[in-house]
Amino acid sequence: MPFPPGDVVAAFGRHLHFKSLEQALLDRHPDVAERVVFDDTNRLMHLKVTLSAGRSVTLAQVHMEYSTVWCVMPPGLDGEPSVWPLETPDEVLVDALHAVASARITGEAVASPWRWNESEPSDMTELSDLLDARGLRVRRVVAGNGWSAIGPRHTAKLDIAGRDDGCFVEVEFPDAFVRVSLKSALGWLVDAYVPEVEAWGRVDLGGLLWGTTLPAPGVPRTDASVAEIADMLCKGLKAWDLEVSVGPAETAAPDWLQGLDVGLDELDEDSSPVDGRRSLGPRELTDAVLDQLTSLGFGDVEEGDAETPIRSGTFHVEWHNRAKNLSTSEVQRLNGLAAAAGEYVPKRLIVLTAAGISRPAANFADTAKAFVFFVDRTTGRLMGLNSRAREAGWPGTVPARQDQGPW
């Protein structure tokens, strides 16, 4: 007897998986047992909880761009579905399906954290609950689940949060689009995209919370509660001390670095942009870098002199002008110089380089709480080369316009 074709085996495997999901839904949520239907009459198998008038909430695997994802879809076009990666545990999928279905049955809002497409309570879901209760529109929450869909339903695009985005909440204000992030190294960051100037700006959290501008981006999680962050946000754009980046700051790599890993250790010493653009002069470059560092939240950097172009009471700013990528020993040496530069306490290190950095050197820089930035000398743009510097960067995308609609 010949072995069944691969597509037949795959279809049978999906059938068994959906039967397992059906049983898990019945076991975990017997209150909807009479409404549960598993439909395998067509190629798009799905598990659904029926509502009324032929409407239902559905769990199915959906192809979106180049990926297949799990979607919990409300009936018709009157709601946004939850999007989950294929490796999501079965119990999370059926709990998400039940949460949406039970809300439709009772006529109430989907319970938190499921309403935010998250399976566990977190700082981000707590913040979203507080903001929503005060009438602000929370557009996206990323904590455990970084997958979502954007744009109109018939042309939706898959959006997966990046590894350096951390946990975040995106909130829509009348005059700005705000991302509140909780980064592993830096803590709380609040960035606002202002459509009038088409640029991101960073909120001075230290100034708003305690009346003191902090020397580095971010507020440690333990220093500010979720409620304090929510209170600050509700004051609105006019109350924030916003440093808007209208210069060349960006978080994406220049074209000639695109696709390279954080280490950049595959670059040879002669790697350089070859598009014919001239390099900025020393003063132009210093001004561009200083403006970006200030906008990113380095609160005590200032213009220096010819020997020390950028000064700071907290950081030792080192310009690395060699073509060779930064090695661990070189970063250790520069970190020692930074420590010695402090008059009473050691300074921390900021490195500005036109080269790359090895992975071990980037790891050491993170351990030393240093920031290493690549500087494009033709534009002055900064790009983080270690994880701490990347965390300090701007959100990588421009917010979608309101008229693009929800998924």
PDB file of C-alpha atoms in Angstrom, residues 203-376:
ATOM      1  CA  VAL A 203       9.486  62.896  26.654  1.00  0.00           C
ATOM      2  CA  ASP A 204      11.674  64.093  29.527  1.00  0.00           C
ATOM      3  CA  LEU A 205      10.382  61.622  32.111  1.00  0.00           C
ATOM      4  CA  GLY A 206      12.790  62.728  34.816  1.00  0.00           C
ATOM      5  CA  GLY A 207      11.711  66.337  34.435  1.00  0.00           C
ATOM      6  CA  LEU A 208       8.004  65.503  34.504  1.00  0.00           C
ATOM      7  CA  LEU A 209       8.156  63.003  37.365  1.00  0.00           C
ATOM      8  CA  TRP A 210      10.749  64.606  39.631  1.00  0.00           C
ATOM      9  CA  GLY A 211      11.675  67.970  38.125  1.00  0.00           C
ATOM     10  CA  THR A 212      15.179  66.769  37.202  1.00  0.00           C
ATOM     11  CA  THR A 213      16.430  66.007  33.697  1.00  0.00           C
ATOM     12  CA  LEU A 214      18.262  62.685  33.743  1.00  0.00           C
ATOM     13  CA  PRO A 215      21.709  62.260  32.128  1.00  0.00           C
ATOM     14  CA  ALA A 216      20.766  59.123  30.164  1.00  0.00           C
ATOM     15  CA  PRO A 217      17.645  57.890  28.380  1.00  0.00           C
ATOM     16  CA  GLY A 218      15.132  55.907  30.383  1.00  0.00           C
ATOM     17  CA  VAL A 219      13.754  55.652  33.912  1.00  0.00           C
ATOM     18  CA  PRO A 220      14.330  52.368  35.789  1.00  0.00           C
ATOM     19  CA  ARG A 221      11.175  50.283  36.218  1.00  0.00           C
ATOM     20  CA  THR A 222      11.572  50.337  39.995  1.00  0.00           C
ATOM     21  CA  ASP A 223      11.738  54.143  40.094  1.00  0.00           C
ATOM     22  CA  ALA A 224       8.355  54.842  38.490  1.00  0.00           C
ATOM     23  CA  SER A 225       5.087  52.973  38.931  1.00  0.00           C
ATOM     24  CA  VAL A 226       2.640  52.169  36.167  1.00  0.00           C
ATOM     25  CA  ALA A 227       0.152  54.585  37.749  1.00  0.00           C
ATOM     26  CA  GLU A 228       2.720  57.414  37.677  1.00  0.00           C
ATOM     27  CA  ILE A 229       3.414  56.789  33.991  1.00  0.00           C
ATOM     28  CA  ALA A 230      -0.327  56.794  33.260  1.00  0.00           C
ATOM     29  CA  ASP A 231      -0.823  60.070  35.161  1.00  0.00           C
ATOM     30  CA  MET A 232       2.006  61.671  33.215  1.00  0.00           C
ATOM     31  CA  LEU A 233       0.602  60.533  29.880  1.00  0.00           C
ATOM     32  CA  CYS A 234      -2.857  61.859  30.641  1.00  0.00           C
ATOM     33  CA  LYS A 235      -1.461  65.381  31.003  1.00  0.00           C
ATOM     34  CA  GLY A 236      -1.082  65.435  27.229  1.00  0.00           C
ATOM     35  CA  LEU A 237       1.410  66.743  24.705  1.00  0.00           C
ATOM     36  CA  LYS A 238       1.286  70.368  25.841  1.00  0.00           C
ATOM     37  CA  ALA A 239       2.541  69.415  29.302  1.00  0.00           C
ATOM     38  CA  TRP A 240       5.496  67.353  28.082  1.00  0.00           C
ATOM     39  CA  ASP A 241       8.988  68.674  27.611  1.00  0.00           C
ATOM     40  CA  LEU A 242       9.415  67.137  24.181  1.00  0.00           C
ATOM     41  CA  GLU A 243      12.770  66.919  22.407  1.00  0.00           C
ATOM     42  CA  VAL A 244      11.703  66.474  18.776  1.00  0.00           C
ATOM     43  CA  SER A 245      14.241  64.921  16.417  1.00  0.00           C
ATOM     44  CA  VAL A 246      13.932  66.932  13.218  1.00  0.00           C
ATOM     45  CA  GLY A 247      17.509  66.206  12.157  1.00  0.00           C
ATOM     46  CA  PRO A 248      19.027  63.058  10.671  1.00  0.00           C
ATOM     47  CA  ALA A 249      18.459  60.663  13.584  1.00  0.00           C
ATOM     48  CA  GLU A 250      17.318  57.174  12.640  1.00  0.00           C
ATOM     49  CA  THR A 251      17.506  53.689  14.073  1.00  0.00           C
ATOM     50  CA  ALA A 252      17.869  51.693  10.847  1.00  0.00           C
ATOM     51  CA  ALA A 253      21.287  50.951   9.433  1.00  0.00           C
ATOM     52  CA  PRO A 254      22.515  52.890   6.404  1.00  0.00           C
ATOM     53  CA  ASP A 255      22.007  51.043   3.127  1.00  0.00           C
ATOM     54  CA  TRP A 256      25.553  49.718   3.035  1.00  0.00           C
ATOM     55  CA  LEU A 257      25.099  48.154   6.498  1.00  0.00           C
ATOM     56  CA  GLN A 258      21.634  46.717   5.930  1.00  0.00           C
ATOM     57  CA  GLY A 259      21.391  43.006   6.609  1.00  0.00           C
ATOM     58  CA  LEU A 260      24.492  42.772   8.796  1.00  0.00           C
ATOM     59  CA  ASP A 261      24.227  41.447  12.335  1.00  0.00           C
ATOM     60  CA  VAL A 262      24.897  43.530  15.425  1.00  0.00           C
ATOM     61  CA  GLY A 263      28.511  42.453  15.490  1.00  0.00           C
ATOM     62  CA  LEU A 264      29.324  43.854  12.056  1.00  0.00           C
ATOM     63  CA  ASP A 265      32.474  41.779  12.333  1.00  0.00           C
ATOM     64  CA  GLU A 266      32.161  40.600   8.733  1.00  0.00           C
ATOM     65  CA  LEU A 267      33.103  44.079   7.506  1.00  0.00           C
ATOM     66  CA  ASP A 268      36.624  44.538   6.231  1.00  0.00           C
ATOM     67  CA  GLU A 269      38.644  47.624   7.009  1.00  0.00           C
ATOM     68  CA  ASP A 270      37.891  49.245   3.664  1.00  0.00           C
ATOM     69  CA  SER A 271      34.076  48.998   3.974  1.00  0.00           C
ATOM     70  CA  SER A 272      32.553  52.425   3.386  1.00  0.00           C
ATOM     71  CA  PRO A 273      29.665  54.089   1.575  1.00  0.00           C
ATOM     72  CA  VAL A 274      30.469  54.605  -2.093  1.00  0.00           C
ATOM     73  CA  ASP A 275      27.653  56.826  -3.334  1.00  0.00           C
ATOM     74  CA  GLY A 276      29.858  59.846  -3.869  1.00  0.00           C
ATOM     75  CA  ARG A 277      28.486  61.959  -1.027  1.00  0.00           C
ATOM     76  CA  ARG A 278      30.933  64.177   0.784  1.00  0.00           C
ATOM     77  CA  SER A 279      31.615  63.733   4.469  1.00  0.00           C
ATOM     78  CA  LEU A 280      30.376  66.381   6.872  1.00  0.00           C
ATOM     79  CA  GLY A 281      32.907  68.816   8.275  1.00  0.00           C
ATOM     80  CA  PRO A 282      33.960  68.456  11.934  1.00  0.00           C
ATOM     81  CA  ARG A 283      31.577  71.179  13.145  1.00  0.00           C
ATOM     82  CA  GLU A 284      28.643  69.892  11.073  1.00  0.00           C
ATOM     83  CA  LEU A 285      29.211  66.355  12.300  1.00  0.00           C
ATOM     84  CA  THR A 286      29.506  67.419  15.931  1.00  0.00           C
ATOM     85  CA  ASP A 287      26.329  69.492  15.734  1.00  0.00           C
ATOM     86  CA  ALA A 288      24.389  66.641  14.126  1.00  0.00           C
ATOM     87  CA  VAL A 289      25.536  64.110  16.725  1.00  0.00           C
ATOM     88  CA  LEU A 290      24.972  66.485  19.634  1.00  0.00           C
ATOM     89  CA  ASP A 291      21.427  67.257  18.483  1.00  0.00           C
ATOM     90  CA  GLN A 292      20.621  63.560  18.251  1.00  0.00           C
ATOM     91  CA  LEU A 293      22.094  62.645  21.620  1.00  0.00           C
ATOM     92  CA  THR A 294      20.116  65.468  23.231  1.00  0.00           C
ATOM     93  CA  SER A 295      16.907  64.381  21.499  1.00  0.00           C
ATOM     94  CA  LEU A 296      17.430  60.779  22.592  1.00  0.00           C
ATOM     95  CA  GLY A 297      17.560  61.828  26.238  1.00  0.00           C
ATOM     96  CA  PHE A 298      21.238  62.279  27.078  1.00  0.00           C
ATOM     97  CA  GLY A 299      20.441  65.203  29.316  1.00  0.00           C
ATOM     98  CA  ASP A 300      23.831  66.675  30.199  1.00  0.00           C
ATOM     99  CA  VAL A 301      25.740  66.526  26.896  1.00  0.00           C
ATOM    100  CA  GLU A 302      26.896  69.896  25.579  1.00  0.00           C
ATOM    101  CA  GLU A 303      29.197  71.411  23.013  1.00  0.00           C
ATOM    102  CA  GLY A 304      32.834  71.361  23.981  1.00  0.00           C
ATOM    103  CA  ASP A 305      36.015  72.520  22.300  1.00  0.00           C
ATOM    104  CA  ALA A 306      38.308  71.303  19.526  1.00  0.00           C
ATOM    105  CA  GLU A 307      39.940  68.709  21.794  1.00  0.00           C
ATOM    106  CA  THR A 308      36.666  67.489  23.329  1.00  0.00           C
ATOM    107  CA  PRO A 309      33.856  68.303  20.858  1.00  0.00           C
ATOM    108  CA  ILE A 310      31.096  66.922  23.116  1.00  0.00           C
ATOM    109  CA  ARG A 311      31.218  67.170  26.882  1.00  0.00           C
ATOM    110  CA  SER A 312      29.176  65.564  29.633  1.00  0.00           C
ATOM    111  CA  GLY A 313      29.354  65.358  33.393  1.00  0.00           C
ATOM    112  CA  THR A 314      28.192  61.744  33.289  1.00  0.00           C
ATOM    113  CA  PHE A 315      29.699  60.361  30.083  1.00  0.00           C
ATOM    114  CA  HIS A 316      33.100  60.326  28.467  1.00  0.00           C
ATOM    115  CA  VAL A 317      32.443  60.734  24.720  1.00  0.00           C
ATOM    116  CA  GLU A 318      35.110  59.030  22.621  1.00  0.00           C
ATOM    117  CA  TRP A 319      35.371  59.471  18.838  1.00  0.00           C
ATOM    118  CA  HIS A 320      36.775  56.290  17.311  1.00  0.00           C
ATOM    119  CA  ASN A 321      38.342  57.329  14.014  1.00  0.00           C
ATOM    120  CA  ARG A 322      40.021  54.088  13.005  1.00  0.00           C
ATOM    121  CA  ALA A 323      38.826  51.957  10.093  1.00  0.00           C
ATOM    122  CA  LYS A 324      39.188  48.713  12.046  1.00  0.00           C
ATOM    123  CA  ASN A 325      36.142  47.425  13.911  1.00  0.00           C
ATOM    124  CA  LEU A 326      36.103  47.888  17.665  1.00  0.00           C
ATOM    125  CA  SER A 327      37.494  44.888  19.529  1.00  0.00           C
ATOM    126  CA  THR A 328      36.858  43.867  23.114  1.00  0.00           C
ATOM    127  CA  SER A 329      40.298  45.051  24.206  1.00  0.00           C
ATOM    128  CA  GLU A 330      39.738  48.441  22.562  1.00  0.00           C
ATOM    129  CA  VAL A 331      36.351  48.924  24.246  1.00  0.00           C
ATOM    130  CA  GLN A 332      37.919  47.883  27.568  1.00  0.00           C
ATOM    131  CA  ARG A 333      40.668  50.462  27.062  1.00  0.00           C
ATOM    132  CA  LEU A 334      38.165  53.208  26.229  1.00  0.00           C
ATOM    133  CA  ASN A 335      36.037  52.229  29.200  1.00  0.00           C
ATOM    134  CA  GLY A 336      39.080  52.616  31.424  1.00  0.00           C
ATOM    135  CA  LEU A 337      39.664  56.109  30.007  1.00  0.00           C
ATOM    136  CA  ALA A 338      36.033  56.964  30.728  1.00  0.00           C
ATOM    137  CA  ALA A 339      36.300  55.794  34.318  1.00  0.00           C
ATOM    138  CA  ALA A 340      39.473  57.827  34.839  1.00  0.00           C
ATOM    139  CA  ALA A 341      37.891  60.942  33.315  1.00  0.00           C
ATOM    140  CA  GLY A 342      35.497  61.333  36.244  1.00  0.00           C
ATOM    141  CA  GLU A 343      36.680  63.781  38.861  1.00  0.00           C
ATOM    142  CA  TYR A 344      34.821  62.231  41.801  1.00  0.00           C
ATOM    143  CA  VAL A 345      33.023  59.190  40.344  1.00  0.00           C
ATOM    144  CA  PRO A 346      33.855  57.175  37.204  1.00  0.00           C
ATOM    145  CA  LYS A 347      32.244  58.343  33.997  1.00  0.00           C
ATOM    146  CA  ARG A 348      30.387  56.028  31.646  1.00  0.00           C
ATOM    147  CA  LEU A 349      31.367  55.585  28.016  1.00  0.00           C
ATOM    148  CA  ILE A 350      29.811  56.755  24.768  1.00  0.00           C
ATOM    149  CA  VAL A 351      31.699  55.653  21.635  1.00  0.00           C
ATOM    150  CA  LEU A 352      31.058  57.270  18.243  1.00  0.00           C
ATOM    151  CA  THR A 353      32.585  55.234  15.430  1.00  0.00           C
ATOM    152  CA  ALA A 354      32.531  55.034  11.635  1.00  0.00           C
ATOM    153  CA  ALA A 355      33.464  51.346  11.839  1.00  0.00           C
ATOM    154  CA  GLY A 356      31.722  48.301  13.296  1.00  0.00           C
ATOM    155  CA  ILE A 357      32.113  46.296  16.481  1.00  0.00           C
ATOM    156  CA  SER A 358      32.726  42.648  17.263  1.00  0.00           C
ATOM    157  CA  ARG A 359      30.042  40.706  19.088  1.00  0.00           C
ATOM    158  CA  PRO A 360      32.187  40.132  22.213  1.00  0.00           C
ATOM    159  CA  ALA A 361      33.020  43.849  22.275  1.00  0.00           C
ATOM    160  CA  ALA A 362      29.329  44.750  22.012  1.00  0.00           C
ATOM    161  CA  ASN A 363      28.565  42.371  24.874  1.00  0.00           C
ATOM    162  CA  PHE A 364      31.269  43.958  27.006  1.00  0.00           C
ATOM    163  CA  ALA A 365      29.926  47.429  26.214  1.00  0.00           C
ATOM    164  CA  ASP A 366      26.504  46.328  27.465  1.00  0.00           C
ATOM    165  CA  THR A 367      28.036  44.965  30.666  1.00  0.00           C
ATOM    166  CA  ALA A 368      29.887  48.257  31.200  1.00  0.00           C
ATOM    167  CA  LYS A 369      26.621  50.197  30.603  1.00  0.00           C
ATOM    168  CA  ALA A 370      28.272  51.936  27.664  1.00  0.00           C
ATOM    169  CA  PHE A 371      26.647  53.195  24.454  1.00  0.00           C
ATOM    170  CA  VAL A 372      28.309  52.491  21.111  1.00  0.00           C
ATOM    171  CA  PHE A 373      26.929  54.305  18.047  1.00  0.00           C
ATOM    172  CA  PHE A 374      27.840  54.038  14.404  1.00  0.00           C
ATOM    173  CA  VAL A 375      28.066  57.505  12.809  1.00  0.00           C
ATOM    174  CA  ASP A 376      27.386  57.952   9.117  1.00  0.00           C
TER     175      ASP A 376
END
